[in-house]
XYZ file of C-alpha atoms in Angstrom:
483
model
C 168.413 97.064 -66.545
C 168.323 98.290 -62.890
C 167.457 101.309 -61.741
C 168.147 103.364 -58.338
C 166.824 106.303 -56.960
C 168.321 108.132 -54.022
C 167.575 112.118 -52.964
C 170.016 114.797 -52.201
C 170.434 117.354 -49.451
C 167.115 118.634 -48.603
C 168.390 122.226 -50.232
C 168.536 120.250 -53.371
C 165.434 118.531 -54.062
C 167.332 116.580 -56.609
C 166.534 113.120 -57.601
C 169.582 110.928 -58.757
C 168.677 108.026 -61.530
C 170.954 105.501 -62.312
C 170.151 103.011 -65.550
C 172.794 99.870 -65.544
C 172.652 98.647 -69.301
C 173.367 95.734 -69.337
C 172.403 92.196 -71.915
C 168.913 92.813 -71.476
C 165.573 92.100 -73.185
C 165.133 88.518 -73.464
C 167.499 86.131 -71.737
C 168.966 83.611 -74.280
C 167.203 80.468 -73.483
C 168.391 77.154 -72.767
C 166.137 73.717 -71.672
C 168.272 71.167 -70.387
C 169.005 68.304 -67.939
C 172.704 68.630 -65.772
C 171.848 65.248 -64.152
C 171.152 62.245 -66.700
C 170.423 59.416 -63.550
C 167.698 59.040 -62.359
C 166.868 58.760 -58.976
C 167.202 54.507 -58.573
C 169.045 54.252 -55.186
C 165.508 53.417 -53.271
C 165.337 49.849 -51.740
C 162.208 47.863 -53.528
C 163.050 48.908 -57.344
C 163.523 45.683 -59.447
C 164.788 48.067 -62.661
C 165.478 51.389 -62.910
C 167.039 53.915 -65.673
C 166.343 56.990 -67.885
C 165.887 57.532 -71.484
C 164.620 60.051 -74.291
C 161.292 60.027 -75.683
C 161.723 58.626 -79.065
C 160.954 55.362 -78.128
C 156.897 54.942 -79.201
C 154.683 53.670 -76.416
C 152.148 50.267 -76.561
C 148.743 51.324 -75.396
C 146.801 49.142 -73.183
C 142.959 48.435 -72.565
C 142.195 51.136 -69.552
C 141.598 48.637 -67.088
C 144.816 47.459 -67.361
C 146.907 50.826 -66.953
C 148.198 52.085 -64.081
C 146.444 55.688 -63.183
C 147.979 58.870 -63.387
C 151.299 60.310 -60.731
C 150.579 62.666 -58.745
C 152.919 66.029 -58.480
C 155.615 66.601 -55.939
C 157.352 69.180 -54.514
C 159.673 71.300 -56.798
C 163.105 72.760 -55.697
C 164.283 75.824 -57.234
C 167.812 77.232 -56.915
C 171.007 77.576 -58.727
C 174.268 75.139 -59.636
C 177.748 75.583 -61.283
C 177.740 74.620 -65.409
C 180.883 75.494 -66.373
C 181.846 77.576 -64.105
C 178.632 79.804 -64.082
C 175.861 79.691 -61.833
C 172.370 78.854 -63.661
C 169.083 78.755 -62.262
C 168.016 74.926 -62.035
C 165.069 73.237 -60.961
C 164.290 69.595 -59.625
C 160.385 68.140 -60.775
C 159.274 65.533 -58.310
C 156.246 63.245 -58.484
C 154.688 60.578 -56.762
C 153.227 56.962 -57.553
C 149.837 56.213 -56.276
C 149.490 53.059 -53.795
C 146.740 51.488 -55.704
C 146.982 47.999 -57.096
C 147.164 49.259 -60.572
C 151.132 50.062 -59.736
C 151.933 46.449 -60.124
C 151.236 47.182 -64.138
C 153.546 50.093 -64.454
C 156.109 49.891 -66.840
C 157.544 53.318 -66.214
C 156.769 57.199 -66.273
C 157.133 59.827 -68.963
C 157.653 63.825 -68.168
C 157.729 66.726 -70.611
C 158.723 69.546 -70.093
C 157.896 72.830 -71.917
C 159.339 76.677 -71.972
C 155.935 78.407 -72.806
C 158.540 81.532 -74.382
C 160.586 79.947 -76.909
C 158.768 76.577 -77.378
C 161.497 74.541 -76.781
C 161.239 70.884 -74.864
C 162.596 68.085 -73.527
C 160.925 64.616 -72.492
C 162.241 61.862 -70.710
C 161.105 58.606 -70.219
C 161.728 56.734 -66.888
C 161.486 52.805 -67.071
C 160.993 50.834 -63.611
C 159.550 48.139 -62.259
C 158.319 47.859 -58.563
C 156.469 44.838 -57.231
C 154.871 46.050 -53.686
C 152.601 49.429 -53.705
C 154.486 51.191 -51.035
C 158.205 51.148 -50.341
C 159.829 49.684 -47.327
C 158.666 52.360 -44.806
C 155.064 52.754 -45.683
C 155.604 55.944 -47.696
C 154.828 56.650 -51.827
C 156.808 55.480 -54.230
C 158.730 58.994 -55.378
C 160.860 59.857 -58.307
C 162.520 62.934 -59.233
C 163.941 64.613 -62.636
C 167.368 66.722 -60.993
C 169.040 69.903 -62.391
C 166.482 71.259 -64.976
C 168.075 74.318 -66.393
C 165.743 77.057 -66.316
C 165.552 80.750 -66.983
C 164.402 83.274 -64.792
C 160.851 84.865 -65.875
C 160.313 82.136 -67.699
C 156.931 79.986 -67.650
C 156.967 75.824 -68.123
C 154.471 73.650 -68.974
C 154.900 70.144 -67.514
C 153.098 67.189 -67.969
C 153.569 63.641 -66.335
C 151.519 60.004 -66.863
C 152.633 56.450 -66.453
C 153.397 53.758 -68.828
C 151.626 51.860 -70.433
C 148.992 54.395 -71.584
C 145.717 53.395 -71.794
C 143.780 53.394 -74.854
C 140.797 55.479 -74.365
C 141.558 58.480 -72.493
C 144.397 59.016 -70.574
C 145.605 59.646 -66.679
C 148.170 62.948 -67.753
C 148.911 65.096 -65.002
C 149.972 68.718 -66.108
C 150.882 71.742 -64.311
C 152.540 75.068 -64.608
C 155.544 76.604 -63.045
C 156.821 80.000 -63.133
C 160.429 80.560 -62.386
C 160.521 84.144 -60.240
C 162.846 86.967 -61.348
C 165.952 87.983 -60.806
C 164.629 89.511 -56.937
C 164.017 86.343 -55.927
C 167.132 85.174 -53.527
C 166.908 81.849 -54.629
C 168.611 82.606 -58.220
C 169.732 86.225 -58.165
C 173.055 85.230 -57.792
C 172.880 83.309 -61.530
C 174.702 84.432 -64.164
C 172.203 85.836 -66.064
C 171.094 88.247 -62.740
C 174.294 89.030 -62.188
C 174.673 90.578 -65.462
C 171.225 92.781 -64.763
C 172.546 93.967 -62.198
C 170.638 91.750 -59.363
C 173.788 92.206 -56.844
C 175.395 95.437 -57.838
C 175.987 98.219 -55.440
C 176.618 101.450 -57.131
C 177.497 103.057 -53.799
C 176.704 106.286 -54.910
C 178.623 109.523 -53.817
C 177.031 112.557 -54.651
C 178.790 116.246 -53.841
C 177.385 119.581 -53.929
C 179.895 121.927 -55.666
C 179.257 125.748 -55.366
C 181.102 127.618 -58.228
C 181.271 131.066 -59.484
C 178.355 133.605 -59.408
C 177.394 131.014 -56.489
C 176.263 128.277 -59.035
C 175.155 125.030 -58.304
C 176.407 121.936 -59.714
C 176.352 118.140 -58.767
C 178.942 115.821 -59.307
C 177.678 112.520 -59.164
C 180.358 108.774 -58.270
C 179.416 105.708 -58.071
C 180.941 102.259 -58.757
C 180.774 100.541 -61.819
C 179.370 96.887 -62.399
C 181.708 94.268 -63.752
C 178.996 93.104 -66.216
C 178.151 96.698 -67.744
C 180.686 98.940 -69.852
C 177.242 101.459 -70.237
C 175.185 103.917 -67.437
C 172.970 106.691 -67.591
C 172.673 108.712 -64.958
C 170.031 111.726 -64.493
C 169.406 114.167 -62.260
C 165.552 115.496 -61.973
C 164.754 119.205 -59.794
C 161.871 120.070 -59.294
C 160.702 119.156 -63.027
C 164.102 119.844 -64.520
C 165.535 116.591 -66.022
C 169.123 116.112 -66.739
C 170.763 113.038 -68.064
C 174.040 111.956 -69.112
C 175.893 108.553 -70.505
C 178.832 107.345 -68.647
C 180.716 104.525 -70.580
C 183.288 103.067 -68.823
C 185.236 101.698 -72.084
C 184.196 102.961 -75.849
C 185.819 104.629 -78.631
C 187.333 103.501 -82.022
C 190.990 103.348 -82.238
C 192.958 103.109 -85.353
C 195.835 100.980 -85.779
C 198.449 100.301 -88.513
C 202.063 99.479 -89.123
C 202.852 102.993 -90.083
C 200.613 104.441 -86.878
C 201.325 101.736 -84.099
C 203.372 103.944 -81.992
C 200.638 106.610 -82.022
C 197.269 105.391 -82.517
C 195.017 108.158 -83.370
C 191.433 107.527 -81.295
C 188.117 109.893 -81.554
C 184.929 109.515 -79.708
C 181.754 108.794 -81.599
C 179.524 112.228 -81.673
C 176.269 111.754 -80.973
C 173.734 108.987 -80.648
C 173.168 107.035 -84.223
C 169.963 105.534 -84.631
C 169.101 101.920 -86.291
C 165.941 100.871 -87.661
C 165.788 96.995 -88.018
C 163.787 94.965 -90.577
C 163.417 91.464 -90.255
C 161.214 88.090 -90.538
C 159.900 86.323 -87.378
C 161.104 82.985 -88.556
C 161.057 81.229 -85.664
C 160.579 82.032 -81.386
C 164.885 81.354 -81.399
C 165.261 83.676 -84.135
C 163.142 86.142 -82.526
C 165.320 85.786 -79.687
C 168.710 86.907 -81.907
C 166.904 89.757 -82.891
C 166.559 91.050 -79.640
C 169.935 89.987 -78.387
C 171.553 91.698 -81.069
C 169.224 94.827 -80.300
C 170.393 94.697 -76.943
C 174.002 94.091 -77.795
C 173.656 97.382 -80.300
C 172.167 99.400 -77.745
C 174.037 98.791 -74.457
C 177.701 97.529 -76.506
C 177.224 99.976 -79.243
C 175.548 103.056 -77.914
C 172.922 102.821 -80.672
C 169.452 103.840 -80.432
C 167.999 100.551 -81.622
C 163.910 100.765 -82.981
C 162.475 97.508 -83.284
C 158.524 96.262 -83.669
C 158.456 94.567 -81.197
C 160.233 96.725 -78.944
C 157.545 99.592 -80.041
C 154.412 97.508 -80.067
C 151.991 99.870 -78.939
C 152.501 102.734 -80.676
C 152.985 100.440 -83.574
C 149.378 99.069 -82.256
C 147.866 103.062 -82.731
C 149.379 103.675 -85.784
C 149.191 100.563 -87.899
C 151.917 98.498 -89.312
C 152.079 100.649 -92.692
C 152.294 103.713 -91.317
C 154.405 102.793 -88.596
C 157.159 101.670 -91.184
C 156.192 104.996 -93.219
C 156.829 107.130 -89.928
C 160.354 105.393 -89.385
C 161.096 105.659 -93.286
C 160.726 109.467 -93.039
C 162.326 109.929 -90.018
C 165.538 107.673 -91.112
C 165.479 109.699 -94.580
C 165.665 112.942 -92.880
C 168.709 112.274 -90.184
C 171.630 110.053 -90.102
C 170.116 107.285 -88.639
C 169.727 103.892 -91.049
C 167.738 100.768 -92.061
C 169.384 97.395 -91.263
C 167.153 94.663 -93.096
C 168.460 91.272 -91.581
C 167.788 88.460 -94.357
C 166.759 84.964 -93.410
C 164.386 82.119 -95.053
C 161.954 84.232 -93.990
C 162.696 87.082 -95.558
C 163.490 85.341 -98.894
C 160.138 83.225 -99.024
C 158.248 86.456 -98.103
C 159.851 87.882 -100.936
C 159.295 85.291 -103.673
C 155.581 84.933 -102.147
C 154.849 88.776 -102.514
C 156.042 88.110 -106.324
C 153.717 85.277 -107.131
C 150.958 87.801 -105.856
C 150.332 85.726 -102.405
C 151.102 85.975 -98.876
C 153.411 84.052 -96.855
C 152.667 83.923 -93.301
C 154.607 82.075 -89.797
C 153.311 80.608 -86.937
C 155.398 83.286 -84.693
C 153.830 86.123 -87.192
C 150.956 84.718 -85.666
C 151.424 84.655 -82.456
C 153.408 88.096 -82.409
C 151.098 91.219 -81.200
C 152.680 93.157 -84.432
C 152.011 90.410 -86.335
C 154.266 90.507 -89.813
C 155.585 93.964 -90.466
C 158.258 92.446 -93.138
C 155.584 92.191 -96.191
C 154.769 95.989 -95.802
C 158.269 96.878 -95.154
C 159.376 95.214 -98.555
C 156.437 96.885 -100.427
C 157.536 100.380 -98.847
C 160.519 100.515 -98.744
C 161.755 98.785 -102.482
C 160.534 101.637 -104.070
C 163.138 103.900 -102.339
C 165.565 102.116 -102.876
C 165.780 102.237 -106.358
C 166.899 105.805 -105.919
C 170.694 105.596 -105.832
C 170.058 108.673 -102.819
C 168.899 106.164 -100.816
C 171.503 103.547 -100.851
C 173.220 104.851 -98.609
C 170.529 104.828 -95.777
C 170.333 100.535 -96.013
C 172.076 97.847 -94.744
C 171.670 94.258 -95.315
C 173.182 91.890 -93.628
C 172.472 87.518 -92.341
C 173.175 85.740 -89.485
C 176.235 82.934 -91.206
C 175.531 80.421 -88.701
C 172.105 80.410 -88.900
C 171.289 82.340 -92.459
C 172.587 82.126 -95.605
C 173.633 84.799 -99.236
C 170.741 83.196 -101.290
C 168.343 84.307 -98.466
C 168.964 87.877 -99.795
C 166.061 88.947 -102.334
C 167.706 90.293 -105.265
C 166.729 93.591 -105.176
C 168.840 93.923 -102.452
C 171.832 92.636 -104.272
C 173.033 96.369 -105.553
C 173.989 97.277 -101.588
C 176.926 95.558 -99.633
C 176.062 92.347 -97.919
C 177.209 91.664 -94.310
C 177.759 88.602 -92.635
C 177.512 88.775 -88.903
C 179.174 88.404 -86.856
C 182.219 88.042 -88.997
C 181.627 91.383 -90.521
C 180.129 93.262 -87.684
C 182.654 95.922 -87.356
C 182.351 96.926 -90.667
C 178.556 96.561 -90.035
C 179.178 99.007 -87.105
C 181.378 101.884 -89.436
C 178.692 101.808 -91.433
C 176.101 103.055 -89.248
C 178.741 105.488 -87.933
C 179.152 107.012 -91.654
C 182.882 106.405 -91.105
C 185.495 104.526 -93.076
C 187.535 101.842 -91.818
C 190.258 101.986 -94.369
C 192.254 104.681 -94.754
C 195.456 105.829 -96.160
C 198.246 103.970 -94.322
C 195.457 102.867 -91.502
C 192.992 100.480 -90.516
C 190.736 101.570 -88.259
C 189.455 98.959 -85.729
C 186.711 99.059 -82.473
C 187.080 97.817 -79.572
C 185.523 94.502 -78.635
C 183.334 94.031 -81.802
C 185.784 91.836 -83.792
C 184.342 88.605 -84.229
C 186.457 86.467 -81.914
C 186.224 89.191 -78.980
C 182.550 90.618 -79.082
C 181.096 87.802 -77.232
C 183.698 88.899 -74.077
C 181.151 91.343 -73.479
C 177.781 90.220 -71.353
C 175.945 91.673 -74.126
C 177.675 89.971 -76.970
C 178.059 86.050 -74.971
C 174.152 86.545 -74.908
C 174.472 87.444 -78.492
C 176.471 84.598 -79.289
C 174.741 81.777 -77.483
C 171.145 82.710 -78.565
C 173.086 82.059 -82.830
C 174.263 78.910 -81.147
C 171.071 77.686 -79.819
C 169.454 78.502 -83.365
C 171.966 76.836 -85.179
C 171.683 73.469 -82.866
C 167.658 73.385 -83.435
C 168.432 73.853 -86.960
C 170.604 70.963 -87.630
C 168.206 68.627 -85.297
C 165.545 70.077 -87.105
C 166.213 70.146 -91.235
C 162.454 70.984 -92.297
C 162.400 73.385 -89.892
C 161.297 76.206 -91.836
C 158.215 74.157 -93.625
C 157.066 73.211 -90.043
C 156.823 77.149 -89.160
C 154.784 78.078 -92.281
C 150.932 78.363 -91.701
C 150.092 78.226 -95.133
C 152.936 77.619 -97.619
């Protein structure tokens, strides 16, 4: 989101706000290598490549391993991957010219995104048989084109092989990668889509009407990553705001109504309360796509724990969930409970009389609001009233139908994001088949919504899930703290 601020005529005293919606929240995160050689064109190097880590290591008596690298330099900027600009980073460290290099076998780096967890490791092999290279300078070795994400934080460690076997010469470090102000990688893609380079140009015009009545009419140019603005006007502690969307509205289609489709614009702002399990730091990071994809795609005022952490903090967890149960059951706004393993095993553990709790429940400042949520809010829902104010729905790629408890079995099941639309008319109260019609909205079919900066996020954040997943079957087991 980027904001902008510019004042009036001096007769005004206005103040014009503009908010660019745009992906948001957390950038989906990816840890990766674009450049799998290793730097082996320098004279002196008997054998040279690059590996992964799963090889296991022979430890050494200490006397006989070489010490610990020493860090380099790092180079931040951004490269072409397909055709978008990411943020990449080289890691560079150097050999010290003791004796003990004539033992080295090779180096090993890992690196780790503090955020989601996720790491990689690789494992140089090399031999080198004089202590300094040909011009009297360190021996130095670099890991090229680490894909990074802005605002993200990395842990990095380093040590030469073989290890000893009493203590150990591991170098470690941390690096954060700047934001999107930063001129090094403002022009990635993920900046560019928060607006890092857009101009709004702004033209505002002072209109004088009848009865000699102000009024403000307000251009500026759109950003090719964001469909979504708001734009307010504040005088003199009058504050006015409006949402400009520069595509939206539901348009029906049919064989009978082709010629004519009938369109309508959605009234008001719905609201969406969202339920789920923190199953794991990529899950958590659907959640929040989605939330951002429902808020700036949809137009839907999304509330979400972690999004409302401190008052959640003031309150407490139960009557947090009380306050949004009350609040849903007296407006049009709804529940969404999004089913995962999670969910599920929290379910059959509340059942058995125990509690079932995750590492990221841990580590989360709201800590697990889904085992209060299911003890609140089950009792509701056996009223067939309330029915009508829940929706459940699971991720296909990443989730599963038996993750649904079966109390929630009497409501419609969605799966997203094949059935995200009709997720969508839903919240809307409105029917998507009609007599003669089928009504349709633009951009959230499954095989367009990821067009969208807001859905690609969306889309790549199930992907990276569903990847970690199938390299990782016990997955779920190795996130429980005390199953």
């Amino acid at each position: 989101m980027r904001t902008l601020r510019t004042t009036n005529m001096a007769a005004i005293y206005a103040t014009l706000v503009w908010f660019f919606f745009t992906t948001g929240l957390a950038p989906s995160s990816f840890l990766g290598i674009l450049n799998q050689r290793p730097d082996c064109n320098q004279a002196g190097l008997d054998s040279c490549q690059m590996n992964n880590c799963s090889v296991r290591h022979a430890l050494v008596p200490r006397q006989r391993a070489p010490t610990g690298p020493e860090w380099g330099s790092e180079y931040l900027g951004v490269r072409l991957v397909n055709r978008r600009p990411v943020p990449v980073m080289n890691v560079t460290w150097t050999l010290r010219s003791d004796a003990s290099i004539l033992t080295l076998q090779g180096s090993e780096l890992r690196i780790v995104d503090k955020s989601t967890k996720q790491s990689l490791c690789v494992y140089f092999t090399y031999s080198i048989s004089q202590q300094l290279r040909f011009n009297s300078s360190k021996w130095t070795f670099s890991l090229a084109g680490v894909v990074v994400e802005a605002g993200h934080s990395y842990m990095m460690s380093a040590f030469n092989l073989p290890e000893p076997d009493v203590g150990d010469y591991r170098i470690t470090k941390q690096v954060t990668v700047p934001g999107c102000n930063d001129k090094r990688i403002r022009s990635s893609q993920m900046c560019l889509e928060n607006g890092s380079l857009w101009h709004p140009e702004v033209t505002p015009v002072l209109l004088v009407g009848k009865h000699h009545l102000l009024s403000v009419v307000v251009g500026f140019r759109a950003d090719v990553y964001s469909d979504l603005y708001q734009v307010s006007i504040e005088n003199r502690g009058v504050h006015l705001s409006q949402n400009v969307s520069r595509v939206g509205g539901i348009s029906t289609s049919a064989s009978a109504a082709e010629e004519h489709p009938e369109c309508f614009q959605v009234e008001g702002r719905r609201k969406v309360v969202i339920i789920y399990s923190l199953d794991h730091p990529l899950y958590r990071n659907i959640i929040l796509k989605l939330s951002a994809f429902l808020t700036a795609r949809c137009g839907t005022e999304v509330v979400l724990d972690l999004l409302d952490s401190t008052r959640l903090g003031i309150l407490g967890r139960v009557q947090w969930l009380d306050w949004q149960r009350e609040e849903v059951e007296g407006s049009s706004a709804k529940i969404l409970l999004l089913c995962s393993a999670g969910v599920q095993a929290k379910w059959r553990a509340m059942c058995g009389g125990k509690t079932l709790l995750l590492k990221e429940d841990q580590r989360s400042p709201t800590g697990d609001t889904l085992t209060p949520a299911l003890s609140l809010l089950l009792p509701h829902l056996v009223g067939s009233a309330s029915l009508e104010k829940y929706i459940v729905a699971y991720f296909g790629d990443v989730c599963s139908p038996e993750h649904v408890p079966w109390p929630f079995h009497v409501v419609v099941r969605y799966q997203l994001m094949k059935q995200f639309e009709e997720l969508f008319f839903r919240i809307l109260d409105t029917e998507k088949h009609g007599p003669g019609r089928v009504q349709h909205i633009r951009g959230l079919a499954e095989d367009k919504y990821h067009r969208c900066p807001f859905g690609r996020a969306l889309q790549e954040a199930i992907q990276a899930f569903r990847e970690y997943q199938l390299e990782n079957p016990h997955w779920f087991q190795e996130e429980c703290v005390n199953h």
